[in-house]
Amino acid sequence: MDLSRTGGPASAAGDHDGGVESRHRSVPGSVSVVARDGRAHVVLRGEVDLDLGDELLAATAAVLEQNRPVSIDARAVTFMDSTGVAFLARVASRAPGPLCLVDPPDLVRFLVGVTGVSSMVTIVVTDGAGGAGKIARDHRLAPDPVG
């Protein structure tokens, strides 16, 4: 049974009293960490926000424990707030070697640029099939230096 946020059951026709919340469902976030090819690989999906905070802290510990260069696959991120940006900065500042951010969507690119995290990451754009990609350190995303 589908329950609306107020706890009441939804009708079979999908009518949820016309509320904005009920018409637009969020995609819960997830984070996973695996080791392969001499790197720690992190996969972020869905909404990377405060609801994922504890999992991001655990992922940080797992990544740092491996003491390997880190790649973060962000292609399936649908939303990110300061919790996600803090995670990226934390990992980038503590992991050995540069942090590779793989296929970040425009929102993530904007956030790492406007917050200055872009100076700590290398953006990797793949061919879309998970193959090796070109490295694109996009300096346009970094805030303009003050003269």
Coordinates of C-alpha atoms in Angstrom, one line a residue, residues 6-145:
T6 CA 0.7 12.4 6.2
G7 CA 0.3 8.7 6.8
G8 CA -2.9 8.2 4.9
P9 CA -3.3 5.7 2.1
A10 CA -3.2 6.9 -1.5
S11 CA -6.1 6.1 -3.7
A12 CA -5.7 3.7 -6.6
A13 CA -6.0 6.6 -9.0
G14 CA -3.0 8.3 -7.4
D15 CA -4.9 11.3 -6.0
H16 CA -3.0 12.7 -3.0
D17 CA -5.2 15.8 -2.4
G18 CA -3.2 17.6 -5.1
G19 CA -0.4 18.6 -2.8
V20 CA 3.0 19.4 -4.3
E21 CA 4.8 17.0 -2.0
S22 CA 2.7 14.1 -3.1
R23 CA 3.0 14.8 -6.8
H24 CA 6.8 15.0 -6.8
R25 CA 8.5 12.1 -5.1
S26 CA 12.1 12.4 -4.1
V27 CA 14.7 9.7 -4.9
P28 CA 16.3 8.6 -1.6
G29 CA 20.1 8.9 -1.7
S30 CA 22.5 6.0 -1.3
V31 CA 26.3 5.7 -1.0
S32 CA 28.4 2.6 -1.5
V33 CA 32.2 2.0 -1.3
V34 CA 34.2 -0.7 -3.1
A35 CA 37.9 -1.2 -3.6
R36 CA 39.2 -2.2 -7.1
D37 CA 42.0 -1.3 -9.4
G38 CA 44.0 0.1 -6.5
R39 CA 41.4 2.8 -5.8
A40 CA 38.5 3.3 -3.4
H41 CA 35.4 3.8 -5.6
V42 CA 32.4 5.6 -4.1
V43 CA 29.1 5.5 -5.9
L44 CA 26.5 8.3 -5.0
R45 CA 22.9 8.0 -6.1
G46 CA 19.7 10.0 -5.7
E47 CA 19.5 12.8 -3.2
V48 CA 22.8 13.4 -1.4
D49 CA 21.5 15.5 1.5
L50 CA 21.2 15.6 5.3
D51 CA 19.2 12.4 5.3
L52 CA 22.3 10.6 4.0
G53 CA 24.6 12.3 6.5
D54 CA 25.4 9.2 8.7
E55 CA 26.0 7.0 5.6
L56 CA 28.4 9.7 4.2
L57 CA 30.4 9.8 7.4
A58 CA 30.6 6.0 7.4
A59 CA 31.7 6.1 3.8
T60 CA 34.4 8.7 4.6
A61 CA 35.8 6.4 7.3
A62 CA 35.7 3.4 5.0
V63 CA 37.5 5.3 2.2
L64 CA 40.2 6.7 4.4
E65 CA 40.8 3.3 6.0
Q66 CA 41.7 1.9 2.6
N67 CA 44.4 4.6 2.2
R68 CA 44.0 4.6 -1.6
P69 CA 43.3 7.2 -4.2
V70 CA 39.5 7.9 -4.5
S71 CA 37.0 8.0 -7.3
I72 CA 33.5 9.2 -6.8
D73 CA 30.9 8.2 -9.4
A74 CA 28.3 11.0 -9.2
R75 CA 26.4 10.3 -12.5
A76 CA 23.2 9.2 -10.7
V77 CA 23.0 12.1 -8.2
T78 CA 19.7 13.9 -8.6
F79 CA 20.2 16.5 -5.8
M80 CA 23.0 17.6 -3.5
D81 CA 23.1 20.0 -0.6
S82 CA 25.9 21.2 1.6
T83 CA 26.1 17.8 3.3
G84 CA 27.2 16.3 0.0
V85 CA 29.6 19.1 -0.7
A86 CA 31.1 18.7 2.8
F87 CA 31.6 15.0 2.1
L88 CA 33.5 15.7 -1.2
A89 CA 35.7 18.3 0.6
R90 CA 36.4 16.0 3.5
V91 CA 37.4 13.1 1.3
A92 CA 39.4 15.3 -1.1
S93 CA 41.4 16.9 1.7
R94 CA 42.2 13.6 3.5
A95 CA 42.6 10.9 0.8
P96 CA 46.0 10.2 -0.8
G97 CA 46.2 11.6 -4.3
P98 CA 43.7 13.7 -6.1
L99 CA 40.0 13.0 -5.8
C100 CA 38.4 12.0 -9.1
L101 CA 34.8 13.1 -9.5
V102 CA 33.3 11.0 -12.3
D103 CA 30.5 12.3 -14.5
P104 CA 29.0 14.8 -12.1
P105 CA 25.7 16.3 -13.2
D106 CA 25.5 20.0 -13.8
L107 CA 24.2 20.7 -10.3
V108 CA 27.2 18.9 -8.7
R109 CA 29.6 20.7 -11.0
F110 CA 28.0 24.1 -10.0
L111 CA 28.3 23.3 -6.3
V112 CA 31.9 22.2 -6.4
G113 CA 32.7 25.3 -8.4
V114 CA 30.9 27.9 -6.3
T115 CA 32.2 26.4 -3.0
G116 CA 35.8 26.2 -4.2
V117 CA 35.9 22.4 -3.8
S118 CA 36.8 22.3 -7.6
S119 CA 40.3 23.2 -6.7
M120 CA 40.6 19.8 -4.8
V121 CA 39.0 17.5 -7.4
T122 CA 39.7 16.3 -10.9
I123 CA 36.5 15.9 -13.0
V124 CA 36.5 12.9 -15.2
V125 CA 34.1 12.6 -18.1
T126 CA 33.6 9.1 -19.3
D127 CA 32.3 7.9 -22.7
G128 CA 29.0 7.0 -21.0
A129 CA 29.7 3.3 -21.1
G130 CA 31.8 3.3 -18.0
G131 CA 35.0 3.3 -20.1
A132 CA 38.1 5.3 -19.5
G133 CA 37.3 9.0 -19.9
K134 CA 39.1 12.2 -20.4
I135 CA 40.2 14.3 -17.5
A136 CA 38.6 17.7 -17.5
R137 CA 39.7 20.0 -14.7
D138 CA 37.2 22.7 -15.5
H139 CA 38.6 26.0 -14.2
R140 CA 35.4 27.8 -15.3
L141 CA 33.7 26.3 -12.3
A142 CA 36.1 27.7 -9.8
P143 CA 35.4 31.1 -8.3
D144 CA 37.3 33.9 -10.0
P145 CA 40.5 34.7 -8.1

